[in-house]
PDB file of C-alpha atoms and ligand atoms in Angstrom:
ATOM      1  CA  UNK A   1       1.551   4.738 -46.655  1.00 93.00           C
ATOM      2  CA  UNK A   2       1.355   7.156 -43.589  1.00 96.00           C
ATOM      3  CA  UNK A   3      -1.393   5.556 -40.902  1.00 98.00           C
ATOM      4  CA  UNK A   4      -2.697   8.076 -38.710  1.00 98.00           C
ATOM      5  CA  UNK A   5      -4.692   7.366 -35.353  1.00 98.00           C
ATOM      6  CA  UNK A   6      -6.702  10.193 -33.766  1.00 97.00           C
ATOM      7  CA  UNK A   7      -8.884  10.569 -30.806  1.00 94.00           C
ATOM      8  CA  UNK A   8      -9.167  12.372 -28.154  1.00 92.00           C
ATOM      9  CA  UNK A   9      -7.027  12.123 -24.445  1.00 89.00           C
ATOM     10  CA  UNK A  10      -8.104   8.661 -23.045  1.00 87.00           C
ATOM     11  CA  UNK A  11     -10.003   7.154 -26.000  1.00 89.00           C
ATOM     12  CA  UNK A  12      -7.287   4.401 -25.943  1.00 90.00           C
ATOM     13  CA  UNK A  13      -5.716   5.668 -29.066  1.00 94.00           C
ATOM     14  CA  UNK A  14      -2.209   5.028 -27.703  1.00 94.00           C
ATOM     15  CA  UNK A  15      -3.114   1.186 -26.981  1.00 94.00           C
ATOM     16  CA  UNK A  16      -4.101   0.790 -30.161  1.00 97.00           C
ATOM     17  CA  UNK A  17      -1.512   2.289 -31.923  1.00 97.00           C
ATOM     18  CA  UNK A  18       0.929  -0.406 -29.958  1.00 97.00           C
ATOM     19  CA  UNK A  19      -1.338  -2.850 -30.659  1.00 97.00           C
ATOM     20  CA  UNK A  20      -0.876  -2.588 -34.473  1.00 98.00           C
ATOM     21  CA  UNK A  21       2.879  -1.778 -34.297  1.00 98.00           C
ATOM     22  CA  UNK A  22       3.426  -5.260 -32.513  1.00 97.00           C
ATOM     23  CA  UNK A  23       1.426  -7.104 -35.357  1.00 96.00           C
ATOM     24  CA  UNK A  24       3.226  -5.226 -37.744  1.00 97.00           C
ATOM     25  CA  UNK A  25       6.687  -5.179 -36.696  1.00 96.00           C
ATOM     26  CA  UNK A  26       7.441  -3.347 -40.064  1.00 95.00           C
ATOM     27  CA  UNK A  27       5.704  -0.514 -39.891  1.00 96.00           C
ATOM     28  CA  UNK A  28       7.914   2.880 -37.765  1.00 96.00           C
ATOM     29  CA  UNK A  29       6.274   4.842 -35.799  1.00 97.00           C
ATOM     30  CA  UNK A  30       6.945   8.300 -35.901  1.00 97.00           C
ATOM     31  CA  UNK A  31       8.318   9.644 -32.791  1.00 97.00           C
ATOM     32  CA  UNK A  32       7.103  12.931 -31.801  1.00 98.00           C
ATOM     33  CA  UNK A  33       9.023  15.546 -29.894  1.00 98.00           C
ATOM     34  CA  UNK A  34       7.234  17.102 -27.193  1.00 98.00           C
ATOM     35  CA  UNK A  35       7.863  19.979 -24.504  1.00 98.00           C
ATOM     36  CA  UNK A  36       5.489  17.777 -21.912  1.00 95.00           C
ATOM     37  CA  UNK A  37       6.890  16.414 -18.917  1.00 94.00           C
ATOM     38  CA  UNK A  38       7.687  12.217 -19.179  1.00 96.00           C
ATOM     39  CA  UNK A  39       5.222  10.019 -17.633  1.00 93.00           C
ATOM     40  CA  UNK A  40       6.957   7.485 -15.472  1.00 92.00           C
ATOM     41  CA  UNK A  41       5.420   4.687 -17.914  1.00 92.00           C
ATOM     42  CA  UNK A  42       7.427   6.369 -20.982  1.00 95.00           C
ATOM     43  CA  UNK A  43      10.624   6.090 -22.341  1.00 97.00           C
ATOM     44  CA  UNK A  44      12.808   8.753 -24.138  1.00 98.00           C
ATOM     45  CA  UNK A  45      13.275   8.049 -27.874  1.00 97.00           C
ATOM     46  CA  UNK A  46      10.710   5.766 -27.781  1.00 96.00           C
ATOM     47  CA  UNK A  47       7.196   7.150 -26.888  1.00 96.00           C
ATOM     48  CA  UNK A  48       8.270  10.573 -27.384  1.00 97.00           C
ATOM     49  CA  UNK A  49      11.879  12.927 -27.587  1.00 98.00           C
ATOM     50  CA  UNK A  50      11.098  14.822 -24.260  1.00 98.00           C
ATOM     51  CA  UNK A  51      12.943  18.369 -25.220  1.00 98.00           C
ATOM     52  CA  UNK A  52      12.500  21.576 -23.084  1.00 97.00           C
ATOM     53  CA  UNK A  53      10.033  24.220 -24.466  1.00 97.00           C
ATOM     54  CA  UNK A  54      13.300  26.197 -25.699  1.00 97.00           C
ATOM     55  CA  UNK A  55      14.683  23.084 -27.481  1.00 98.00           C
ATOM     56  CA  UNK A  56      11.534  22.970 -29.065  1.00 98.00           C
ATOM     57  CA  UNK A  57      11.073  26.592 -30.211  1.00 98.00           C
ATOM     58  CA  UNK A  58      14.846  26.424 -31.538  1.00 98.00           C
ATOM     59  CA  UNK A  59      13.379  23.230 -34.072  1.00 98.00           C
ATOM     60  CA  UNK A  60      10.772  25.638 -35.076  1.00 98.00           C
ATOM     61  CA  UNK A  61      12.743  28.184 -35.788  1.00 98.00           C
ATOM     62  CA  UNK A  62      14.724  25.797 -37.987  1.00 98.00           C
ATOM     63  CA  UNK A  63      11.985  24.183 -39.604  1.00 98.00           C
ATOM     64  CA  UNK A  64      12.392  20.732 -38.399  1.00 98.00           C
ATOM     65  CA  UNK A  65       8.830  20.092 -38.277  1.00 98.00           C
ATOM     66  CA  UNK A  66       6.325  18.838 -40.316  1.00 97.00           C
ATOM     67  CA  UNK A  67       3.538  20.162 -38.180  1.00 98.00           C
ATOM     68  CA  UNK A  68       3.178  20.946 -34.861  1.00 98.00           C
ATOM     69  CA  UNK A  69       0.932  22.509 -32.255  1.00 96.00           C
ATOM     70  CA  UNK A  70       0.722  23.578 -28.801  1.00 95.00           C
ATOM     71  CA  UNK A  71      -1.684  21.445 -27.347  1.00 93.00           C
ATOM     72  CA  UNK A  72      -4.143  22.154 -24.198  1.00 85.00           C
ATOM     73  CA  UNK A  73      -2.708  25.907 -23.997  1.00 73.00           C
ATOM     74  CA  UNK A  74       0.437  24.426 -23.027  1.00 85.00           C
ATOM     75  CA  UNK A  75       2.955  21.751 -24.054  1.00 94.00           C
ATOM     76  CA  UNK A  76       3.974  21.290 -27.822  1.00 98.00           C
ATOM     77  CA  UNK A  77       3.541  18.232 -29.613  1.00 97.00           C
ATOM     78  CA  UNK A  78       5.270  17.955 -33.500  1.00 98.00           C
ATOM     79  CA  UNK A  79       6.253  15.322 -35.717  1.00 98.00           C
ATOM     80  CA  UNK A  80      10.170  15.528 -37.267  1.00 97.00           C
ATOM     81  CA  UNK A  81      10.575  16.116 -40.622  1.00 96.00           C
ATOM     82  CA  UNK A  82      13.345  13.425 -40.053  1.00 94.00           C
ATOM     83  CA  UNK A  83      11.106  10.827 -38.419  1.00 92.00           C
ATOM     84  CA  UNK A  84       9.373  11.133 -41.626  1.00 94.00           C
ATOM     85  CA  UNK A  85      11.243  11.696 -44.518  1.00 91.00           C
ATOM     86  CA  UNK A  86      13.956   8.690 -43.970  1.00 87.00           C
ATOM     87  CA  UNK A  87      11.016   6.413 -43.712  1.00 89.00           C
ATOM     88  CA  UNK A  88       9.288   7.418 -46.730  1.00 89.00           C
ATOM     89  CA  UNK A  89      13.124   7.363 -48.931  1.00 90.00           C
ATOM     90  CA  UNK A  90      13.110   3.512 -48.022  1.00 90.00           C
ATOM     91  CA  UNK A  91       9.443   3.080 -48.851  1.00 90.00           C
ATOM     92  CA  UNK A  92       8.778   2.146 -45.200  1.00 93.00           C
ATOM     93  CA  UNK A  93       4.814   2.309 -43.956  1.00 96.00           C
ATOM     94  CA  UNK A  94       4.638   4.605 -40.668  1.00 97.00           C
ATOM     95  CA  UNK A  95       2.242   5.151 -37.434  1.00 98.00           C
ATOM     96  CA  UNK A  96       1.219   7.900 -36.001  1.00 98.00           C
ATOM     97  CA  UNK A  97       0.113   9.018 -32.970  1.00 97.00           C
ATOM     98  CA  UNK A  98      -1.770  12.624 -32.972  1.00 97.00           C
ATOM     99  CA  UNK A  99      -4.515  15.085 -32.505  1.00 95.00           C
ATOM    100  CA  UNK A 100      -7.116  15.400 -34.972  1.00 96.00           C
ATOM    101  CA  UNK A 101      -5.114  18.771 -36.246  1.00 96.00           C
ATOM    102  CA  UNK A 102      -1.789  17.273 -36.533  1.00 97.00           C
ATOM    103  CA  UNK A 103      -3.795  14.550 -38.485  1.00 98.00           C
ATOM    104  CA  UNK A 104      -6.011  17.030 -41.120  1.00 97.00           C
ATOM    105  CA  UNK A 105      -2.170  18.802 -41.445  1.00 97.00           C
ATOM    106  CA  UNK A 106      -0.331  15.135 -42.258  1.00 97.00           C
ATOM    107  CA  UNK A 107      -3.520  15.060 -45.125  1.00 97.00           C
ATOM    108  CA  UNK A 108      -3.272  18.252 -46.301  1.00 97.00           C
ATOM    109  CA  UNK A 109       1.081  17.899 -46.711  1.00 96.00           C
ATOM    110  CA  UNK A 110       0.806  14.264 -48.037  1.00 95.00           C
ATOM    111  CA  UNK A 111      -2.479  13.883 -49.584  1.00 96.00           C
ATOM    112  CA  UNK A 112      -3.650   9.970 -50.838  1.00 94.00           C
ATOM    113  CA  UNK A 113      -0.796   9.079 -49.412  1.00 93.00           C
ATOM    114  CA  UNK A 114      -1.510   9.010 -45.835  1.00 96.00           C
ATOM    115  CA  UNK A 115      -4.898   7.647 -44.062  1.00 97.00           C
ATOM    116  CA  UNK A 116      -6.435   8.644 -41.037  1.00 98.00           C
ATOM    117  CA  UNK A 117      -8.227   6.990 -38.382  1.00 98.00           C
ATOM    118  CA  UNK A 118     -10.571   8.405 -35.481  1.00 98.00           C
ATOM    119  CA  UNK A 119     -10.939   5.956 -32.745  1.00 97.00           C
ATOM    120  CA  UNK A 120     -13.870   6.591 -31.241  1.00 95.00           C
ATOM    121  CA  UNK A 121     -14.746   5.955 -27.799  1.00 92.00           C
ATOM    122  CA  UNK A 122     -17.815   4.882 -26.334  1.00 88.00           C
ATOM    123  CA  UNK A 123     -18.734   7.702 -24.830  1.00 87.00           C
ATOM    124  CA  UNK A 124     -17.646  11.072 -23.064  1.00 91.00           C
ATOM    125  CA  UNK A 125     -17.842   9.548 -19.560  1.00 91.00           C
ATOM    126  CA  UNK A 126     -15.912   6.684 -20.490  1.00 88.00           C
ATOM    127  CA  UNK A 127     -12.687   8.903 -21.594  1.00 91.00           C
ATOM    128  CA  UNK A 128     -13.058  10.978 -18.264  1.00 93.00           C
ATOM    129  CA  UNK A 129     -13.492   7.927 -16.335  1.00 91.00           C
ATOM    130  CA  UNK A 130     -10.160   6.504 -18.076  1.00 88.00           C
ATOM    131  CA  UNK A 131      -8.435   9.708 -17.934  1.00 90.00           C
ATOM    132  CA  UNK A 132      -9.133   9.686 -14.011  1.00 91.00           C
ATOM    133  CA  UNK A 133      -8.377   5.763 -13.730  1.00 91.00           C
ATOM    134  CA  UNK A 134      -4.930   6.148 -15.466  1.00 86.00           C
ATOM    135  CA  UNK A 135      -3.887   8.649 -12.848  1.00 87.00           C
ATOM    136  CA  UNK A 136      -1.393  10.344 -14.593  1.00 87.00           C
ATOM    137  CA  UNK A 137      -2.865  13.630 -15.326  1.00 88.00           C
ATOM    138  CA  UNK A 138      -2.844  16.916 -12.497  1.00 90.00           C
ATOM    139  CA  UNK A 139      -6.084  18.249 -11.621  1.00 90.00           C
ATOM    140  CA  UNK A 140      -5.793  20.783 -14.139  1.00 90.00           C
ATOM    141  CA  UNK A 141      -4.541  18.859 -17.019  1.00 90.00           C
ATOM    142  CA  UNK A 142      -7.214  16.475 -16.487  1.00 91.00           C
ATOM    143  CA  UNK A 143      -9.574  20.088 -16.807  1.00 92.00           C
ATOM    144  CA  UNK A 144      -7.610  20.846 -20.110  1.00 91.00           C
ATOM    145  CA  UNK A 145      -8.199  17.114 -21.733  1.00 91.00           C
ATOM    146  CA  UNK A 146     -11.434  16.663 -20.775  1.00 92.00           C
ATOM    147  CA  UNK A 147     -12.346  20.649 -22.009  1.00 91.00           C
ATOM    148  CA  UNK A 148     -10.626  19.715 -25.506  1.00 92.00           C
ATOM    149  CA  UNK A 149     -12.697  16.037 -26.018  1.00 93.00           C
ATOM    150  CA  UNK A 150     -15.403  17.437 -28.065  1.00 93.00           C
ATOM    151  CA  UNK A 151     -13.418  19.831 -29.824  1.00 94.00           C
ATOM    152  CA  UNK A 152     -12.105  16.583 -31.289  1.00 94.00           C
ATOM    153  CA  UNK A 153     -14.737  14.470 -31.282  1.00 95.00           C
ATOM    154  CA  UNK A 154     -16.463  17.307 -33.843  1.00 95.00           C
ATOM    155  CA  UNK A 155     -13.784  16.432 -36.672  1.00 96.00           C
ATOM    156  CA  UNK A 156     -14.279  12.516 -36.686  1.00 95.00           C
ATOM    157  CA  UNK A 157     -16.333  13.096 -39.966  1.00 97.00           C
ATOM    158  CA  UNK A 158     -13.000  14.480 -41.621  1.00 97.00           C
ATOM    159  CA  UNK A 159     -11.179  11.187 -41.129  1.00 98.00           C
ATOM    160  CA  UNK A 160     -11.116   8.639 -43.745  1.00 98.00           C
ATOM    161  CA  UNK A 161     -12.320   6.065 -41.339  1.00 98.00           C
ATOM    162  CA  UNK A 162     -13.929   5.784 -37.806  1.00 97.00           C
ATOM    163  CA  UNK A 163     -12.918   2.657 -35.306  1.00 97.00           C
ATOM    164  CA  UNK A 164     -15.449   1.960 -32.774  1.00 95.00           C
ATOM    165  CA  UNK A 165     -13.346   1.460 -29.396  1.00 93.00           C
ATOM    166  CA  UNK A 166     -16.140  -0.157 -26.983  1.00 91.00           C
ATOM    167  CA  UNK A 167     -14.188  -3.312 -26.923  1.00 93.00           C
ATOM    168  CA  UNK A 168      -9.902  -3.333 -27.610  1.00 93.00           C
ATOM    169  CA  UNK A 169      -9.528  -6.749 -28.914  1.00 95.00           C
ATOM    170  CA  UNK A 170     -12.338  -5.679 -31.792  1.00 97.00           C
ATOM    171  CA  UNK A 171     -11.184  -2.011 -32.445  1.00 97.00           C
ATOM    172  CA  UNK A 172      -7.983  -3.863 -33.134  1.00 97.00           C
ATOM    173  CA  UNK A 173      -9.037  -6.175 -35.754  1.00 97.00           C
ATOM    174  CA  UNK A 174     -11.206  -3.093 -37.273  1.00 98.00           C
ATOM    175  CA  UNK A 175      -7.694  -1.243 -37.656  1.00 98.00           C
ATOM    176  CA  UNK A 176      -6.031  -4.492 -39.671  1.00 97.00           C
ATOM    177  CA  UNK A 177      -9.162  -4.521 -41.925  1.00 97.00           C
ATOM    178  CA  UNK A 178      -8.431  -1.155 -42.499  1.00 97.00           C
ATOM    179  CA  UNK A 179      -4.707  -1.315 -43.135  1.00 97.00           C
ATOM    180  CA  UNK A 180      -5.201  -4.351 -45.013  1.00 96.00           C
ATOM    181  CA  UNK A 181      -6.976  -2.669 -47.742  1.00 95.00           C
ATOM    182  CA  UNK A 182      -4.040  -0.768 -48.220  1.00 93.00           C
ATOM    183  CA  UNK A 183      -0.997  -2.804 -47.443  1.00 92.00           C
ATOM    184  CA  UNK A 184      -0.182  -6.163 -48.686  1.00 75.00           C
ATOM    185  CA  UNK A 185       1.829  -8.088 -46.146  1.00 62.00           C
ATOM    186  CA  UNK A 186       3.658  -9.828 -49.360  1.00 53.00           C
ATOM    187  CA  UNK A 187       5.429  -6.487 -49.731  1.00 53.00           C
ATOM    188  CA  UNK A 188       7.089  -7.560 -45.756  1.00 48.00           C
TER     189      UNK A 188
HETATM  190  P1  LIG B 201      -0.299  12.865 -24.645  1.00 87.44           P
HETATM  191  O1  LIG B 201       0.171  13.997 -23.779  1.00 87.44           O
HETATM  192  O2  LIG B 201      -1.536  12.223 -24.096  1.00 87.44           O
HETATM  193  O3  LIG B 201       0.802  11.870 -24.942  1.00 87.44           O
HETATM  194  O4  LIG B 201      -0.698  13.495 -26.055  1.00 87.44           O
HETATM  195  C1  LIG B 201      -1.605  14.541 -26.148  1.00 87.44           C
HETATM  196  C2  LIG B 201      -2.117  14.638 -27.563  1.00 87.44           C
HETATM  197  O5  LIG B 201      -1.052  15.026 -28.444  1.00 87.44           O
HETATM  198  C3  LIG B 201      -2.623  13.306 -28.096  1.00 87.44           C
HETATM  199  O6  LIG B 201      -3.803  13.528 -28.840  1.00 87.44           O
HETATM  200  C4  LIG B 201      -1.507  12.853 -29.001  1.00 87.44           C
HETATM  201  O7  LIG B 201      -1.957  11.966 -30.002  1.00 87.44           O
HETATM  202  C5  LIG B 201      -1.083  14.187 -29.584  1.00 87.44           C
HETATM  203  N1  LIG B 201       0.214  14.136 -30.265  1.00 87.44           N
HETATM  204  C6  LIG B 201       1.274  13.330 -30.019  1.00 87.44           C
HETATM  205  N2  LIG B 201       2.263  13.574 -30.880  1.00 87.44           N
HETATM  206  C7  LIG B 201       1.829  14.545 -31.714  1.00 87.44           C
HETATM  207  C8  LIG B 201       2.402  15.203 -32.843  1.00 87.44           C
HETATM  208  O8  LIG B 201       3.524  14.970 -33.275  1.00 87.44           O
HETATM  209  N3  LIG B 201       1.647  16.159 -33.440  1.00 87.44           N
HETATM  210  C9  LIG B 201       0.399  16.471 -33.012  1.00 87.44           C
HETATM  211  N4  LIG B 201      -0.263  17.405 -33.692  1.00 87.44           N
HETATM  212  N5  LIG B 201      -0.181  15.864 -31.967  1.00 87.44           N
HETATM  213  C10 LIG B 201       0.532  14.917 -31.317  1.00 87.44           C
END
């Protein structure tokens, strides 16, 4: 089963996402390359592969992708056809991290096999506010995020499911519910 979260910039997507990984130590999560810089918070191989813009256009060109797309006019963001395929082979359940297009692609390419998940924040102000607090975005970043939130926010009804995020702890335990339906921890 492929479990995709979705939300957009700042809806505390990524916390979640690292939330369910630790209580299911299992489950991969698919790293992404991207042609964005690294935050000083992220690791290489782990949170993302950080490749040049050329490096990335060269896996393109090779097909090495399962989707990708060039997020906020600027930086690329794909998942590896080699994250993914080695996973499925050995049966493994996966995470993933990703805009609401990256998710709709994952559902068209693997159909009943994948489920996604919109996390949905309280409310516009609260994403900017968190965007702003987390301090890792450039004036004009922060202008591209907050431009694309309702862009996203517009395809929640496409998802299979929709987690309320007003409180972590909760929007956690919604998530497990979710998975649970689908996964039986006997299979660990
Ligand atoms: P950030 O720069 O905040 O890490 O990510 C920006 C957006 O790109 C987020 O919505 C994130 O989920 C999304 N993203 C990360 N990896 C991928 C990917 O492999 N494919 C797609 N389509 N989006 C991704």
């Amino acid at each position: 089963m492929l479990f995709v979260f979705s939300a957009p910039s700042g809806s505390g997507k990524t916390t979640i996402v690292k939330e369910i990984l630790k209580q299911y130590p299992e489950f991969h999560f698919s790293i992404s390359a991207t042609s964005r810089k690294k935050r000083d918070c992220e690791t290489d191989k782990k949170d993302y592969f950080f490749i040049t813009k050329e490096e990335f256009e060269e896996k393109i060109k090779n097909d090495e992708f399962v989707e990708y797309e060039l997020i906020y006019d600027k930086n690329y963001y794909g998942t590896l056809k080699s994250q993914v395929d080695d996973c499925l082979k050995n049966g493994h359940c996966m995470v993933f991290d990703m805009d609401v297009k990256g998710a709709l692609s994952i559902k068209r390419i693997y159909g009943d096999k994948s489920l996604l998940i919109f996390v949905n924040p309280p409310d516009k102000e609260a994403i900017i506010q968190r965007l702003k607090n987390r301090g890792t975005e450039t004036e004009e970043t922060l202008k591209k995020r907050i431009a694309r939130i309702d862009f996203e926010m517009a395809k929640k009804d496409e998802f299979d499911y929709v987690v309320n995020n007003d409180d972590l702890q909760q929007a956690v335990e919604d998530a497990k519910k979710i998975i649970n339906k689908y996964y039986n921890k006997e299979q660990k």
